[in-house]
Amino acid sequence: FFVFLLFYLYLCYWTLSELQLHSITTVSKVSVTAGKSVSIPCLYESQYMNHVKYLCEGYNWNYCSYAVKTNKPDRSGKYSISDDKKQKIFTVTINQLTNKNTDYWCAVEINDRNDVQKYFQLSVTSGKCSYLYTFQII
């Protein structure tokens, strides 16, 4: 019985941890024109209001690199970030887009555990195009 109880508690903890991974909502894919800028809204839950928010660049979460954080602005001007705590939305802006700007993560720093994150992809085209936003609802 004790082993079963431990297994059950582990499953409950794992399930709750997995649900935490989806506490940021954003677009899943955006098509934009090279040389332009794009602003991406990242919605978060109220428990993260006073946490540091950031943009991480790279396809693989485990190897992505910080682009900009709410407590550490990007001095190059390539990235900017703002946090509207009243609306619970932080917005990341990426300027001077190139075809190398493709894979990003909206993320929130969490103390003593994994950060909460959500992946989005940019499709940068060389010709004229309108913005195409694709949302993923979970």
PDB file of C-alpha atoms in Angstrom:
ATOM      1  CA  PHE A   1       0.000   0.000   0.000  1.00  0.00           C
ATOM      2  CA  PHE A   2       2.792   2.445   0.911  1.00  0.00           C
ATOM      3  CA  VAL A   3       4.490   1.929  -2.466  1.00  0.00           C
ATOM      4  CA  PHE A   4       1.183   2.529  -4.229  1.00  0.00           C
ATOM      5  CA  LEU A   5       0.653   5.743  -2.247  1.00  0.00           C
ATOM      6  CA  LEU A   6       4.139   7.022  -3.119  1.00  0.00           C
ATOM      7  CA  PHE A   7       3.543   6.197  -6.775  1.00  0.00           C
ATOM      8  CA  TYR A   8       0.175   7.998  -6.683  1.00  0.00           C
ATOM      9  CA  LEU A   9       1.711  11.108  -5.078  1.00  0.00           C
ATOM     10  CA  TYR A  10       4.500  11.086  -7.646  1.00  0.00           C
ATOM     11  CA  LEU A  11       1.944  10.935 -10.472  1.00  0.00           C
ATOM     12  CA  CYS A  12      -0.047  13.802  -8.948  1.00  0.00           C
ATOM     13  CA  TYR A  13       3.086  15.922  -8.560  1.00  0.00           C
ATOM     14  CA  TRP A  14       4.215  15.111 -12.111  1.00  0.00           C
ATOM     15  CA  THR A  15       0.782  15.960 -13.521  1.00  0.00           C
ATOM     16  CA  LEU A  16       0.673  19.283 -11.670  1.00  0.00           C
ATOM     17  CA  SER A  17       4.212  20.082 -12.808  1.00  0.00           C
ATOM     18  CA  GLU A  18       3.278  19.347 -16.405  1.00  0.00           C
ATOM     19  CA  LEU A  19       0.242  21.614 -16.154  1.00  0.00           C
ATOM     20  CA  GLN A  20       2.492  24.441 -14.969  1.00  0.00           C
ATOM     21  CA  LEU A  21       4.335  24.309 -18.295  1.00  0.00           C
ATOM     22  CA  HIS A  22       1.253  25.714 -20.001  1.00  0.00           C
ATOM     23  CA  SER A  23       0.705  28.751 -17.806  1.00  0.00           C
ATOM     24  CA  ILE A  24       2.029  31.086 -20.504  1.00  0.00           C
ATOM     25  CA  THR A  25      -0.032  31.626 -23.634  1.00  0.00           C
ATOM     26  CA  THR A  26       1.305  33.108 -26.849  1.00  0.00           C
ATOM     27  CA  VAL A  27       1.192  32.700 -30.606  1.00  0.00           C
ATOM     28  CA  SER A  28       2.640  29.496 -32.024  1.00  0.00           C
ATOM     29  CA  LYS A  29       3.809  30.820 -35.411  1.00  0.00           C
ATOM     30  CA  VAL A  30       4.096  34.277 -36.959  1.00  0.00           C
ATOM     31  CA  SER A  31       5.033  35.171 -40.548  1.00  0.00           C
ATOM     32  CA  VAL A  32       6.824  38.510 -40.923  1.00  0.00           C
ATOM     33  CA  THR A  33       8.931  40.408 -43.467  1.00  0.00           C
ATOM     34  CA  ALA A  34      12.720  40.577 -43.213  1.00  0.00           C
ATOM     35  CA  GLY A  35      14.039  43.914 -41.977  1.00  0.00           C
ATOM     36  CA  LYS A  36      10.830  44.695 -40.087  1.00  0.00           C
ATOM     37  CA  SER A  37       9.923  44.349 -36.412  1.00  0.00           C
ATOM     38  CA  VAL A  38       7.426  42.132 -34.642  1.00  0.00           C
ATOM     39  CA  SER A  39       5.884  42.361 -31.180  1.00  0.00           C
ATOM     40  CA  ILE A  40       4.749  39.146 -29.517  1.00  0.00           C
ATOM     41  CA  PRO A  41       2.323  39.172 -26.554  1.00  0.00           C
ATOM     42  CA  CYS A  42       2.930  36.592 -23.829  1.00  0.00           C
ATOM     43  CA  LEU A  43       0.070  36.151 -21.355  1.00  0.00           C
ATOM     44  CA  TYR A  44       0.786  34.783 -17.905  1.00  0.00           C
ATOM     45  CA  GLU A  45      -1.083  33.785 -14.753  1.00  0.00           C
ATOM     46  CA  SER A  46      -1.413  36.167 -11.809  1.00  0.00           C
ATOM     47  CA  GLN A  47       0.949  34.179  -9.575  1.00  0.00           C
ATOM     48  CA  TYR A  48       3.805  35.257 -11.883  1.00  0.00           C
ATOM     49  CA  MET A  49       3.038  38.980 -11.706  1.00  0.00           C
ATOM     50  CA  ASN A  50       6.180  39.891  -9.752  1.00  0.00           C
ATOM     51  CA  HIS A  51       8.521  37.422 -11.442  1.00  0.00           C
ATOM     52  CA  VAL A  52      11.166  38.300 -14.030  1.00  0.00           C
ATOM     53  CA  LYS A  53       9.975  37.694 -17.584  1.00  0.00           C
ATOM     54  CA  TYR A  54      12.280  37.057 -20.520  1.00  0.00           C
ATOM     55  CA  LEU A  55      12.734  36.025 -24.136  1.00  0.00           C
ATOM     56  CA  CYS A  56      14.970  33.057 -24.876  1.00  0.00           C
ATOM     57  CA  GLU A  57      16.299  32.382 -28.394  1.00  0.00           C
ATOM     58  CA  GLY A  58      16.800  28.865 -29.780  1.00  0.00           C
ATOM     59  CA  TYR A  59      14.833  25.815 -30.884  1.00  0.00           C
ATOM     60  CA  ASN A  60      15.722  23.658 -27.870  1.00  0.00           C
ATOM     61  CA  TRP A  61      14.632  25.043 -24.491  1.00  0.00           C
ATOM     62  CA  ASN A  62      17.588  23.439 -22.708  1.00  0.00           C
ATOM     63  CA  TYR A  63      20.085  25.292 -24.924  1.00  0.00           C
ATOM     64  CA  CYS A  64      18.356  28.583 -25.694  1.00  0.00           C
ATOM     65  CA  SER A  65      20.077  31.856 -24.807  1.00  0.00           C
ATOM     66  CA  TYR A  66      18.660  34.918 -23.105  1.00  0.00           C
ATOM     67  CA  ALA A  67      17.756  37.647 -25.591  1.00  0.00           C
ATOM     68  CA  VAL A  68      16.218  40.135 -23.155  1.00  0.00           C
ATOM     69  CA  LYS A  69      14.850  40.132 -19.598  1.00  0.00           C
ATOM     70  CA  THR A  70      12.579  42.550 -17.757  1.00  0.00           C
ATOM     71  CA  ASN A  71      15.412  43.201 -15.308  1.00  0.00           C
ATOM     72  CA  LYS A  72      18.173  43.336 -17.947  1.00  0.00           C
ATOM     73  CA  PRO A  73      17.481  45.329 -21.132  1.00  0.00           C
ATOM     74  CA  ASP A  74      19.177  44.517 -24.432  1.00  0.00           C
ATOM     75  CA  ARG A  75      21.681  47.287 -25.183  1.00  0.00           C
ATOM     76  CA  SER A  76      22.013  46.370 -28.875  1.00  0.00           C
ATOM     77  CA  GLY A  77      18.454  47.467 -29.701  1.00  0.00           C
ATOM     78  CA  LYS A  78      17.622  44.129 -31.323  1.00  0.00           C
ATOM     79  CA  TYR A  79      15.200  43.134 -28.543  1.00  0.00           C
ATOM     80  CA  SER A  80      12.933  44.926 -26.093  1.00  0.00           C
ATOM     81  CA  ILE A  81      10.499  43.728 -23.450  1.00  0.00           C
ATOM     82  CA  SER A  82       7.726  45.354 -21.429  1.00  0.00           C
ATOM     83  CA  ASP A  83       5.491  43.945 -18.709  1.00  0.00           C
ATOM     84  CA  ASP A  84       1.906  45.114 -18.221  1.00  0.00           C
ATOM     85  CA  LYS A  85       1.196  43.641 -14.789  1.00  0.00           C
ATOM     86  CA  LYS A  86      -2.374  44.921 -14.762  1.00  0.00           C
ATOM     87  CA  GLN A  87      -3.205  42.977 -17.935  1.00  0.00           C
ATOM     88  CA  LYS A  88      -0.793  40.112 -17.060  1.00  0.00           C
ATOM     89  CA  ILE A  89       0.883  40.361 -20.459  1.00  0.00           C
ATOM     90  CA  PHE A  90       4.519  40.865 -21.262  1.00  0.00           C
ATOM     91  CA  THR A  91       5.410  41.882 -24.787  1.00  0.00           C
ATOM     92  CA  VAL A  92       8.664  41.111 -26.541  1.00  0.00           C
ATOM     93  CA  THR A  93       9.724  43.046 -29.628  1.00  0.00           C
ATOM     94  CA  ILE A  94      12.303  41.782 -32.100  1.00  0.00           C
ATOM     95  CA  ASN A  95      13.716  44.371 -34.512  1.00  0.00           C
ATOM     96  CA  GLN A  96      15.543  44.111 -37.856  1.00  0.00           C
ATOM     97  CA  LEU A  97      14.310  40.582 -38.506  1.00  0.00           C
ATOM     98  CA  THR A  98      16.400  38.156 -40.571  1.00  0.00           C
ATOM     99  CA  ASN A  99      15.836  34.543 -41.613  1.00  0.00           C
ATOM    100  CA  LYS A 100      18.029  33.549 -38.645  1.00  0.00           C
ATOM    101  CA  ASN A 101      15.388  34.883 -36.224  1.00  0.00           C
ATOM    102  CA  THR A 102      13.151  31.811 -36.068  1.00  0.00           C
ATOM    103  CA  ASP A 103      12.858  30.052 -32.711  1.00  0.00           C
ATOM    104  CA  TYR A 104      11.976  31.727 -29.408  1.00  0.00           C
ATOM    105  CA  TRP A 105      10.505  31.104 -25.971  1.00  0.00           C
ATOM    106  CA  CYS A 106       8.455  33.439 -23.790  1.00  0.00           C
ATOM    107  CA  ALA A 107       9.490  32.578 -20.242  1.00  0.00           C
ATOM    108  CA  VAL A 108       8.990  33.452 -16.576  1.00  0.00           C
ATOM    109  CA  GLU A 109      11.669  32.876 -13.927  1.00  0.00           C
ATOM    110  CA  ILE A 110      10.571  30.597 -11.088  1.00  0.00           C
ATOM    111  CA  ASN A 111      12.555  30.185  -7.875  1.00  0.00           C
ATOM    112  CA  ASP A 112      13.841  26.701  -7.004  1.00  0.00           C
ATOM    113  CA  ARG A 113      12.273  24.928  -9.993  1.00  0.00           C
ATOM    114  CA  ASN A 114      12.084  25.001 -13.758  1.00  0.00           C
ATOM    115  CA  ASP A 115      11.074  28.253 -15.416  1.00  0.00           C
ATOM    116  CA  VAL A 116       7.671  28.396 -17.080  1.00  0.00           C
ATOM    117  CA  GLN A 117       8.009  28.752 -20.849  1.00  0.00           C
ATOM    118  CA  LYS A 118       6.111  28.679 -24.141  1.00  0.00           C
ATOM    119  CA  TYR A 119       7.652  28.209 -27.594  1.00  0.00           C
ATOM    120  CA  PHE A 120       6.844  30.291 -30.676  1.00  0.00           C
ATOM    121  CA  GLN A 121       8.284  30.342 -34.170  1.00  0.00           C
ATOM    122  CA  LEU A 122       8.881  33.153 -36.639  1.00  0.00           C
ATOM    123  CA  SER A 123       8.770  32.628 -40.386  1.00  0.00           C
ATOM    124  CA  VAL A 124      10.772  35.502 -41.890  1.00  0.00           C
ATOM    125  CA  THR A 125      10.175  36.102 -45.597  1.00  0.00           C
ATOM    126  CA  SER A 126      12.075  38.398 -47.937  1.00  0.00           C
ATOM    127  CA  GLY A 127       9.038  39.672 -49.853  1.00  0.00           C
ATOM    128  CA  LYS A 128       6.019  41.678 -48.809  1.00  0.00           C
ATOM    129  CA  CYS A 129       3.593  39.856 -46.594  1.00  0.00           C
ATOM    130  CA  SER A 130       1.075  40.645 -43.959  1.00  0.00           C
ATOM    131  CA  TYR A 131       1.401  39.416 -40.427  1.00  0.00           C
ATOM    132  CA  LEU A 132       0.039  35.931 -39.920  1.00  0.00           C
ATOM    133  CA  TYR A 133      -0.563  34.940 -36.320  1.00  0.00           C
ATOM    134  CA  THR A 134      -1.334  31.369 -35.352  1.00  0.00           C
ATOM    135  CA  PHE A 135      -2.546  30.700 -31.829  1.00  0.00           C
ATOM    136  CA  GLN A 136      -2.436  27.433 -29.955  1.00  0.00           C
ATOM    137  CA  ILE A 137      -5.074  26.992 -27.286  1.00  0.00           C
ATOM    138  CA  ILE A 138      -4.363  24.365 -24.671  1.00  0.00           C
TER     139      ILE A 138
END
